[in-house]
Amino acid sequence: MFYRSEGSGPPLLLIHGYPFNTWDWAAIWPTLVEQFTVIAPDMLGMGFSDKPTAYEYSVPDHADMHEALLAHLSVTSCHLLAHDIGDSVGQEMLARHELGQQSCGPLKLQSVTWLNGGLFNETYRPRLAQKVLSRTPLGDLASKLPNILLSRRVLERTINELFGPHTQPSPRMHELFHQIMDVNDGKRVTHKVGRFVNDRYLYRNRWVRAMRQTNVPMRFIDGPADPNSGRHMADRYRQLIPDPDVVMLGDDIGHWPQIEAPDAVLAALLEHIGRVTKAV
């Protein structure tokens, strides 16, 4: 497993999205490491971590991995920032926090900050390519014919749909996305990793119950232009979460707010953690 740990101060765990890796945090990394000990792993099947094919990826396994890393680093308390699939992993970690079910010993979550992701599966709207890869036999076929069913053109079109209209990825950014996926021949397992969306159905009530009952301070920072989990996800959050703390970014910000609006994300995150710290 690949991870980065840098900085000093209170531990802050970053849980990245699908299908990329810790590079998602590059735009906000320099500021975070000035104030926190930032811990950012690449999940199995993504980025620079191993990408085994004879393995069924799951959200609980990803949560185990994050808890094991924190135990390895002797971290027993941390803030958490999550995005996309990271939201699901964070929800599982929060549920374990509430139930005392952590896999590697006690871990206190001091605060949680959610970015765009499928917090409520009934409201999540995945792209067609995501549905095909994770929910049909074409996913297994795609792993054998990646240059056809997972071609650069298909991937770039899907990514472009998720970004806001004025924050579209540059050619250089697309090239980096492709390089990250190509490490260890990652396209062989992209469809398997993508099956995390099925875990959202399986564990939905457990995760949402934990969010509704927890005393851990939470904030949801949302890019409303995201077709997957934009304004409609924030509306659902307000419906279900008691005393919801929601920060809506500019109307043209999409699924990757930490890339599209890094300064706004930093301001909202630091204000949230700062308020939590003062209250302790």
PDB file of C-alpha atoms in Angstrom, residues 153-255:
ATOM      1  CA  ARG A 153     -11.903   8.855 -25.239  1.00  0.00           C
ATOM      2  CA  VAL A 154     -14.510   7.083 -23.073  1.00  0.00           C
ATOM      3  CA  LEU A 155     -12.738   7.941 -19.836  1.00  0.00           C
ATOM      4  CA  GLU A 156     -12.148  11.570 -20.743  1.00  0.00           C
ATOM      5  CA  ARG A 157     -15.758  12.070 -21.775  1.00  0.00           C
ATOM      6  CA  THR A 158     -16.951  10.594 -18.461  1.00  0.00           C
ATOM      7  CA  ILE A 159     -14.544  12.750 -16.452  1.00  0.00           C
ATOM      8  CA  ASN A 160     -15.518  15.897 -18.352  1.00  0.00           C
ATOM      9  CA  GLU A 161     -19.183  15.267 -17.504  1.00  0.00           C
ATOM     10  CA  LEU A 162     -18.336  15.385 -13.799  1.00  0.00           C
ATOM     11  CA  PHE A 163     -16.413  18.661 -13.820  1.00  0.00           C
ATOM     12  CA  GLY A 164     -18.129  22.035 -13.869  1.00  0.00           C
ATOM     13  CA  PRO A 165     -18.619  23.892 -17.165  1.00  0.00           C
ATOM     14  CA  HIS A 166     -15.868  26.419 -16.432  1.00  0.00           C
ATOM     15  CA  THR A 167     -13.431  24.104 -14.632  1.00  0.00           C
ATOM     16  CA  GLN A 168     -12.915  21.418 -17.262  1.00  0.00           C
ATOM     17  CA  PRO A 169      -9.724  19.332 -16.975  1.00  0.00           C
ATOM     18  CA  SER A 170      -6.786  20.462 -19.066  1.00  0.00           C
ATOM     19  CA  PRO A 171      -5.031  18.045 -21.448  1.00  0.00           C
ATOM     20  CA  ARG A 172      -2.225  17.822 -18.883  1.00  0.00           C
ATOM     21  CA  MET A 173      -4.679  16.867 -16.146  1.00  0.00           C
ATOM     22  CA  HIS A 174      -6.203  14.172 -18.334  1.00  0.00           C
ATOM     23  CA  GLU A 175      -2.724  12.834 -19.036  1.00  0.00           C
ATOM     24  CA  LEU A 176      -2.036  12.584 -15.310  1.00  0.00           C
ATOM     25  CA  PHE A 177      -5.343  10.807 -14.739  1.00  0.00           C
ATOM     26  CA  HIS A 178      -4.386   8.238 -17.382  1.00  0.00           C
ATOM     27  CA  GLN A 179      -0.909   7.767 -15.945  1.00  0.00           C
ATOM     28  CA  ILE A 180      -2.360   7.110 -12.495  1.00  0.00           C
ATOM     29  CA  MET A 181      -4.765   4.496 -13.857  1.00  0.00           C
ATOM     30  CA  ASP A 182      -2.025   2.824 -15.906  1.00  0.00           C
ATOM     31  CA  VAL A 183       0.243   2.163 -12.901  1.00  0.00           C
ATOM     32  CA  ASN A 184       0.360  -1.603 -12.286  1.00  0.00           C
ATOM     33  CA  ASP A 185      -2.062  -2.043 -15.204  1.00  0.00           C
ATOM     34  CA  GLY A 186      -4.906  -0.615 -13.162  1.00  0.00           C
ATOM     35  CA  LYS A 187      -7.555  -0.955 -15.847  1.00  0.00           C
ATOM     36  CA  ARG A 188      -7.618  -4.691 -15.117  1.00  0.00           C
ATOM     37  CA  VAL A 189      -9.341  -4.009 -11.800  1.00  0.00           C
ATOM     38  CA  THR A 190     -11.162  -0.694 -12.314  1.00  0.00           C
ATOM     39  CA  HIS A 191     -14.487  -2.490 -12.712  1.00  0.00           C
ATOM     40  CA  LYS A 192     -13.916  -4.497  -9.524  1.00  0.00           C
ATOM     41  CA  VAL A 193     -13.036  -1.437  -7.488  1.00  0.00           C
ATOM     42  CA  GLY A 194     -16.093   0.296  -8.956  1.00  0.00           C
ATOM     43  CA  ARG A 195     -18.387  -2.272  -7.391  1.00  0.00           C
ATOM     44  CA  PHE A 196     -18.206  -0.214  -4.204  1.00  0.00           C
ATOM     45  CA  VAL A 197     -21.470   1.335  -5.432  1.00  0.00           C
ATOM     46  CA  ASN A 198     -23.162  -1.961  -4.573  1.00  0.00           C
ATOM     47  CA  ASP A 199     -21.907  -1.668  -0.987  1.00  0.00           C
ATOM     48  CA  ARG A 200     -23.816   1.595  -0.768  1.00  0.00           C
ATOM     49  CA  TYR A 201     -27.047  -0.375  -1.113  1.00  0.00           C
ATOM     50  CA  LEU A 202     -25.939  -3.092   1.292  1.00  0.00           C
ATOM     51  CA  TYR A 203     -24.804  -0.777   4.090  1.00  0.00           C
ATOM     52  CA  ARG A 204     -27.004   2.254   3.463  1.00  0.00           C
ATOM     53  CA  ASN A 205     -29.037   2.067   6.673  1.00  0.00           C
ATOM     54  CA  ARG A 206     -26.007   1.327   8.865  1.00  0.00           C
ATOM     55  CA  TRP A 207     -24.115   4.300   7.459  1.00  0.00           C
ATOM     56  CA  VAL A 208     -26.975   6.791   7.497  1.00  0.00           C
ATOM     57  CA  ARG A 209     -27.977   5.759  11.023  1.00  0.00           C
ATOM     58  CA  ALA A 210     -24.439   6.492  12.192  1.00  0.00           C
ATOM     59  CA  MET A 211     -24.512   9.917  10.519  1.00  0.00           C
ATOM     60  CA  ARG A 212     -27.855  10.744  12.119  1.00  0.00           C
ATOM     61  CA  GLN A 213     -26.845   9.646  15.614  1.00  0.00           C
ATOM     62  CA  THR A 214     -23.205  10.704  15.875  1.00  0.00           C
ATOM     63  CA  ASN A 215     -21.865  13.526  18.006  1.00  0.00           C
ATOM     64  CA  VAL A 216     -18.808  13.838  15.763  1.00  0.00           C
ATOM     65  CA  PRO A 217     -19.017  17.284  14.105  1.00  0.00           C
ATOM     66  CA  MET A 218     -19.693  16.887  10.378  1.00  0.00           C
ATOM     67  CA  ARG A 219     -19.680  19.310   7.464  1.00  0.00           C
ATOM     68  CA  PHE A 220     -20.683  18.640   3.858  1.00  0.00           C
ATOM     69  CA  ILE A 221     -18.915  20.792   1.231  1.00  0.00           C
ATOM     70  CA  ASP A 222     -20.711  20.346  -2.080  1.00  0.00           C
ATOM     71  CA  GLY A 223     -20.081  21.306  -5.688  1.00  0.00           C
ATOM     72  CA  PRO A 224     -23.659  21.758  -6.942  1.00  0.00           C
ATOM     73  CA  ALA A 225     -22.934  21.237 -10.676  1.00  0.00           C
ATOM     74  CA  ASP A 226     -21.920  17.614 -10.083  1.00  0.00           C
ATOM     75  CA  PRO A 227     -24.454  15.393 -11.941  1.00  0.00           C
ATOM     76  CA  ASN A 228     -23.655  12.461  -9.619  1.00  0.00           C
ATOM     77  CA  SER A 229     -23.869  14.043  -6.202  1.00  0.00           C
ATOM     78  CA  GLY A 230     -24.367  17.763  -6.552  1.00  0.00           C
ATOM     79  CA  ARG A 231     -27.149  20.009  -5.289  1.00  0.00           C
ATOM     80  CA  HIS A 232     -29.581  17.106  -5.078  1.00  0.00           C
ATOM     81  CA  MET A 233     -27.247  15.291  -2.655  1.00  0.00           C
ATOM     82  CA  ALA A 234     -26.954  18.397  -0.485  1.00  0.00           C
ATOM     83  CA  ASP A 235     -30.754  18.670  -0.419  1.00  0.00           C
ATOM     84  CA  ARG A 236     -31.015  15.067   0.750  1.00  0.00           C
ATOM     85  CA  TYR A 237     -28.335  15.699   3.396  1.00  0.00           C
ATOM     86  CA  ARG A 238     -30.427  18.550   4.787  1.00  0.00           C
ATOM     87  CA  GLN A 239     -33.481  16.295   4.891  1.00  0.00           C
ATOM     88  CA  LEU A 240     -31.845  13.433   6.778  1.00  0.00           C
ATOM     89  CA  ILE A 241     -29.083  14.840   8.983  1.00  0.00           C
ATOM     90  CA  PRO A 242     -30.035  16.661  12.198  1.00  0.00           C
ATOM     91  CA  ASP A 243     -28.726  20.237  12.342  1.00  0.00           C
ATOM     92  CA  PRO A 244     -27.039  19.848   8.945  1.00  0.00           C
ATOM     93  CA  ASP A 245     -23.866  21.826   8.264  1.00  0.00           C
ATOM     94  CA  VAL A 246     -23.730  22.261   4.480  1.00  0.00           C
ATOM     95  CA  VAL A 247     -21.452  24.568   2.518  1.00  0.00           C
ATOM     96  CA  MET A 248     -22.522  25.080  -1.092  1.00  0.00           C
ATOM     97  CA  LEU A 249     -19.757  26.133  -3.452  1.00  0.00           C
ATOM     98  CA  GLY A 250     -20.227  28.179  -6.619  1.00  0.00           C
ATOM     99  CA  ASP A 251     -22.973  27.045  -8.960  1.00  0.00           C
ATOM    100  CA  ASP A 252     -20.428  26.021 -11.601  1.00  0.00           C
ATOM    101  CA  ILE A 253     -18.352  23.713  -9.367  1.00  0.00           C
ATOM    102  CA  GLY A 254     -18.690  20.003 -10.052  1.00  0.00           C
ATOM    103  CA  HIS A 255     -17.630  16.663  -8.625  1.00  0.00           C
TER     104      HIS A 255
END
